[in-house]
Amino acid sequence: MENFAWVCAWLAMIPAVMTVWNLLLYRPPPKSGQAPAGGWPGVSVLIPARNEADKIEASVRAALANGGLDLEVVVLDDHSTDGTADVVRAIGDPRVRVEQAPALPPGWSGKQHACWHLAKLARYPLLVFVDADVRLAPDGLARMAAFMAKHPATGLASGFPRQETGTWPERLVIPMIHFLLLGYLPFVGMRLSGAPGLGAGCGQLFIARADAYARAGGHAEIKQSLHDGIKLPRAFRRAGIHTELFDADDVATCRMYRSGTEVWQGFTKNATEGMATPVGLPVWTALLAGGHILPFLLLLGGPPEALFPACVGIAVALGTRLALAFRFEQSIASAFLHPVGVAIMLAIQWSALWTSLRGRPSTWRGRAYPTGES
């Protein structure tokens, strides 16, 4: 049992070491500083919106508050029934356009179709895709434009906005995004290699060069996907176009979900395109449960010889989560409940896999999609 406990401790150390290394590389976009000769390229802010009347005005106004560059905000009303388009039109700014989405073709997911259509409507060479619940900082667009200027070989970049949470399910599960990203994605490999499998991003916030987007095929390459955060960067990489990640914590904010039900449904809808595969999920379960749940159980009920390695594993696991909580302004209390968050995340993944194997569709925004498709 002592050897088993040490294995669990080592499993906790893997993401701890990776997180320390990755935090050195996961940097925010530079302060925009002086614009290049001719100014920053124009930016098209593209927002797909389906029944977002309670969120869309704040998102549009935050984008319009950006200065120092030419911009337009294009909102695609995707057959909303709550007056989303009327809310946007009432803003009354000539830089804002509201367009109506065409009927959803067979074989497309709603968001990918909306984003593909938005890209065709854009007028400027930089495309910024944001979800309707994302609020850009006043210098966010200029900073992202500066990031693309600093990385001329990059065709697509993405960042994780600061995640606002209100309910306990949000506080427990949403911090898992940063934990998994920084603890298990080798950033060095991502930057040195063009391998599609090392592509990653956040579907809430993307910036792309319009010409690179066209060469990669854009969202048409992932038309069935519900997980553009993973699938879009991989599509660019398959086309030989470099993708990047940046820390968007002070570039944008987002409250992704607002209840336990939304957390469960939201993470379930794209699970089978990420962790919840028949081959991958047992591996993820061994890594996460072994390193971040079992040490706590061994401390509570294990034999005496397992107590010291269990304490080592717990110290490493909690240390990692507390470091991330301080760095990204997450709930400190949720960091101390880290094994509970890991357990809920794994439960969501296994539930999604079971649903997929039974052939039941995923549902999101009132639409049903076959599971296990990419």
Tab-separated table of C-alpha atoms in Angstrom, residues 98-286:
chain	number	residue	atom	x	y	z
A	98	VAL	CA	-27.006	42.925	-36.853
A	99	GLU	CA	-27.330	40.139	-39.384
A	100	GLN	CA	-29.729	37.226	-39.496
A	101	ALA	CA	-28.354	33.702	-39.669
A	102	PRO	CA	-29.456	31.533	-42.587
A	103	ALA	CA	-31.276	28.324	-41.806
A	104	LEU	CA	-28.980	25.763	-40.192
A	105	PRO	CA	-27.885	23.286	-42.894
A	106	PRO	CA	-27.809	19.546	-42.145
A	107	GLY	CA	-24.509	18.377	-40.670
A	108	TRP	CA	-23.620	21.694	-39.014
A	109	SER	CA	-23.663	22.695	-35.361
A	110	GLY	CA	-25.241	26.057	-34.686
A	111	LYS	CA	-22.206	27.950	-33.404
A	112	GLN	CA	-19.832	26.761	-36.126
A	113	HIS	CA	-22.321	27.719	-38.836
A	114	ALA	CA	-22.839	31.128	-37.236
A	115	CYS	CA	-19.100	31.801	-36.973
A	116	TRP	CA	-18.492	30.655	-40.554
A	117	HIS	CA	-21.197	33.041	-41.776
A	118	LEU	CA	-19.821	35.871	-39.620
A	119	ALA	CA	-16.345	35.446	-41.116
A	120	LYS	CA	-17.830	35.946	-44.584
A	121	LEU	CA	-19.507	39.168	-43.415
A	122	ALA	CA	-16.343	40.646	-41.854
A	123	ARG	CA	-14.682	43.674	-43.460
A	124	TYR	CA	-11.346	43.822	-41.641
A	125	PRO	CA	-8.179	41.675	-41.771
A	126	LEU	CA	-8.306	40.610	-38.111
A	127	LEU	CA	-11.247	38.507	-36.975
A	128	VAL	CA	-12.064	38.369	-33.270
A	129	PHE	CA	-14.660	35.738	-32.385
A	130	VAL	CA	-16.219	36.222	-28.947
A	131	ASP	CA	-19.153	34.576	-27.241
A	132	ALA	CA	-22.073	36.771	-26.263
A	133	ASP	CA	-21.199	36.504	-22.570
A	134	VAL	CA	-17.630	37.788	-23.040
A	135	ARG	CA	-16.769	41.390	-22.161
A	136	LEU	CA	-13.560	42.745	-23.651
A	137	ALA	CA	-11.335	45.134	-21.713
A	138	PRO	CA	-11.054	48.648	-23.181
A	139	ASP	CA	-7.564	47.870	-24.503
A	140	GLY	CA	-8.276	44.218	-25.283
A	141	LEU	CA	-8.493	44.501	-29.065
A	142	ALA	CA	-5.367	46.642	-29.393
A	143	ARG	CA	-3.447	44.213	-27.192
A	144	MET	CA	-4.556	41.227	-29.247
A	145	ALA	CA	-3.629	43.089	-32.429
A	146	ALA	CA	-0.215	43.787	-30.896
A	147	PHE	CA	0.128	40.083	-30.044
A	148	MET	CA	-0.527	39.106	-33.656
A	149	ALA	CA	1.970	41.721	-34.857
A	150	LYS	CA	4.564	40.269	-32.479
A	151	HIS	CA	3.884	36.737	-33.811
A	152	PRO	CA	3.642	37.180	-37.593
A	153	ALA	CA	3.696	33.425	-38.269
A	154	THR	CA	0.618	32.873	-36.099
A	155	GLY	CA	-2.668	32.579	-37.954
A	156	LEU	CA	-4.889	31.916	-34.949
A	157	ALA	CA	-4.491	32.754	-31.275
A	158	SER	CA	-6.730	32.229	-28.297
A	159	GLY	CA	-6.903	33.085	-24.636
A	160	PHE	CA	-8.969	32.130	-21.618
A	161	PRO	CA	-10.823	35.177	-20.255
A	162	ARG	CA	-11.101	35.713	-16.525
A	163	GLN	CA	-13.816	33.298	-15.441
A	164	GLU	CA	-16.399	34.827	-13.129
A	165	THR	CA	-18.254	32.359	-10.909
A	166	GLY	CA	-21.206	32.769	-8.586
A	167	THR	CA	-22.615	29.411	-7.517
A	168	TRP	CA	-20.693	26.583	-5.872
A	169	PRO	CA	-20.905	24.256	-8.896
A	170	GLU	CA	-19.246	27.005	-10.949
A	171	ARG	CA	-16.523	27.554	-8.341
A	172	LEU	CA	-15.761	23.846	-8.119
A	173	VAL	CA	-15.736	22.894	-11.807
A	174	ILE	CA	-14.791	25.924	-13.906
A	175	PRO	CA	-11.281	26.258	-12.345
A	176	MET	CA	-10.614	22.789	-13.747
A	177	ILE	CA	-10.163	24.493	-17.136
A	178	HIS	CA	-6.942	26.228	-16.084
A	179	PHE	CA	-5.844	23.212	-14.043
A	180	LEU	CA	-6.122	20.847	-17.020
A	181	LEU	CA	-4.705	23.313	-19.548
A	182	LEU	CA	-1.637	24.299	-17.555
A	183	GLY	CA	-1.133	20.961	-15.857
A	184	TYR	CA	-1.260	18.650	-18.855
A	185	LEU	CA	-0.584	20.588	-22.098
A	186	PRO	CA	3.163	20.939	-22.810
A	187	PHE	CA	3.420	24.547	-23.954
A	188	VAL	CA	6.976	24.064	-25.192
A	189	GLY	CA	5.807	21.284	-27.485
A	190	MET	CA	2.835	23.357	-28.635
A	191	ARG	CA	5.151	26.201	-29.679
A	192	LEU	CA	7.915	24.143	-31.242
A	193	SER	CA	5.711	21.621	-33.024
A	194	GLY	CA	2.945	22.028	-35.559
A	195	ALA	CA	1.304	18.768	-34.488
A	196	PRO	CA	-2.494	19.132	-34.564
A	197	GLY	CA	-2.805	17.192	-31.308
A	198	LEU	CA	-1.003	19.994	-29.470
A	199	GLY	CA	-3.456	22.633	-30.624
A	200	ALA	CA	-5.628	24.190	-27.924
A	201	GLY	CA	-7.691	27.284	-27.348
A	202	CYS	CA	-10.807	28.707	-25.762
A	203	GLY	CA	-13.994	28.966	-27.780
A	204	GLN	CA	-14.937	32.132	-25.889
A	205	LEU	CA	-12.151	34.200	-27.478
A	206	PHE	CA	-10.265	33.713	-30.753
A	207	ILE	CA	-8.340	36.122	-32.953
A	208	ALA	CA	-7.481	35.067	-36.496
A	209	ARG	CA	-5.962	36.609	-39.591
A	210	ALA	CA	-8.677	36.599	-42.237
A	211	ASP	CA	-6.347	35.205	-44.912
A	212	ALA	CA	-5.145	32.388	-42.630
A	213	TYR	CA	-8.751	31.622	-41.672
A	214	ALA	CA	-9.636	31.242	-45.345
A	215	ARG	CA	-6.622	28.991	-46.043
A	216	ALA	CA	-7.455	26.755	-43.086
A	217	GLY	CA	-11.104	26.447	-44.062
A	218	GLY	CA	-12.267	28.119	-40.865
A	219	HIS	CA	-15.257	26.792	-39.013
A	220	ALA	CA	-16.354	24.826	-42.088
A	221	GLU	CA	-13.575	22.370	-41.223
A	222	ILE	CA	-15.211	21.652	-37.849
A	223	LYS	CA	-18.835	22.108	-38.849
A	224	GLN	CA	-20.161	19.230	-36.725
A	225	SER	CA	-18.119	20.085	-33.660
A	226	LEU	CA	-19.426	21.416	-30.355
A	227	HIS	CA	-15.889	22.021	-29.071
A	228	ASP	CA	-14.265	24.725	-31.178
A	229	GLY	CA	-11.773	25.448	-28.393
A	230	ILE	CA	-9.921	22.276	-29.335
A	231	LYS	CA	-11.087	21.643	-32.874
A	232	LEU	CA	-10.451	25.050	-34.497
A	233	PRO	CA	-6.748	25.296	-33.545
A	234	ARG	CA	-6.252	21.725	-34.734
A	235	ALA	CA	-7.882	22.567	-38.077
A	236	PHE	CA	-5.435	25.457	-38.534
A	237	ARG	CA	-2.507	23.226	-37.626
A	238	ARG	CA	-3.599	20.570	-40.107
A	239	ALA	CA	-3.386	23.314	-42.745
A	240	GLY	CA	0.192	24.084	-41.667
A	241	ILE	CA	-0.738	27.330	-39.882
A	242	HIS	CA	0.737	28.065	-36.451
A	243	THR	CA	-1.583	28.661	-33.502
A	244	GLU	CA	-0.829	30.277	-30.154
A	245	LEU	CA	-2.206	30.680	-26.648
A	246	PHE	CA	-2.050	33.789	-24.484
A	247	ASP	CA	-3.253	34.663	-21.008
A	248	ALA	CA	-6.470	36.657	-21.480
A	249	ASP	CA	-7.150	37.142	-17.782
A	250	ASP	CA	-6.957	40.937	-18.056
A	251	VAL	CA	-8.062	41.093	-21.698
A	252	ALA	CA	-11.629	39.857	-21.230
A	253	THR	CA	-14.038	38.498	-18.629
A	254	CYS	CA	-16.765	35.895	-18.923
A	255	ARG	CA	-19.346	34.241	-16.744
A	256	MET	CA	-19.761	30.996	-18.618
A	257	TYR	CA	-22.606	29.413	-16.650
A	258	ARG	CA	-24.936	30.486	-13.864
A	259	SER	CA	-26.158	27.292	-12.209
A	260	GLY	CA	-25.220	23.719	-11.516
A	261	THR	CA	-27.504	22.552	-14.317
A	262	GLU	CA	-25.804	24.838	-16.826
A	263	VAL	CA	-22.369	23.682	-15.649
A	264	TRP	CA	-23.308	20.032	-16.134
A	265	GLN	CA	-24.971	20.561	-19.520
A	266	GLY	CA	-22.273	22.916	-20.779
A	267	PHE	CA	-19.354	20.630	-19.975
A	268	THR	CA	-21.281	17.568	-21.155
A	269	LYS	CA	-22.023	18.930	-24.634
A	270	ASN	CA	-18.380	18.885	-25.763
A	271	ALA	CA	-16.934	16.203	-23.482
A	272	THR	CA	-16.793	13.461	-26.119
A	273	GLU	CA	-14.578	15.687	-28.293
A	274	GLY	CA	-12.129	16.122	-25.432
A	275	MET	CA	-11.565	13.810	-22.481
A	276	ALA	CA	-14.617	11.559	-22.721
A	277	THR	CA	-13.473	9.025	-25.324
A	278	PRO	CA	-13.445	5.257	-24.732
A	279	VAL	CA	-9.641	5.195	-24.908
A	280	GLY	CA	-8.812	8.540	-23.334
A	281	LEU	CA	-11.168	8.720	-20.368
A	282	PRO	CA	-9.768	5.681	-18.484
A	283	VAL	CA	-6.318	7.271	-18.781
A	284	TRP	CA	-7.603	10.638	-17.582
A	285	THR	CA	-9.409	8.931	-14.718
A	286	ALA	CA	-6.231	7.189	-13.601
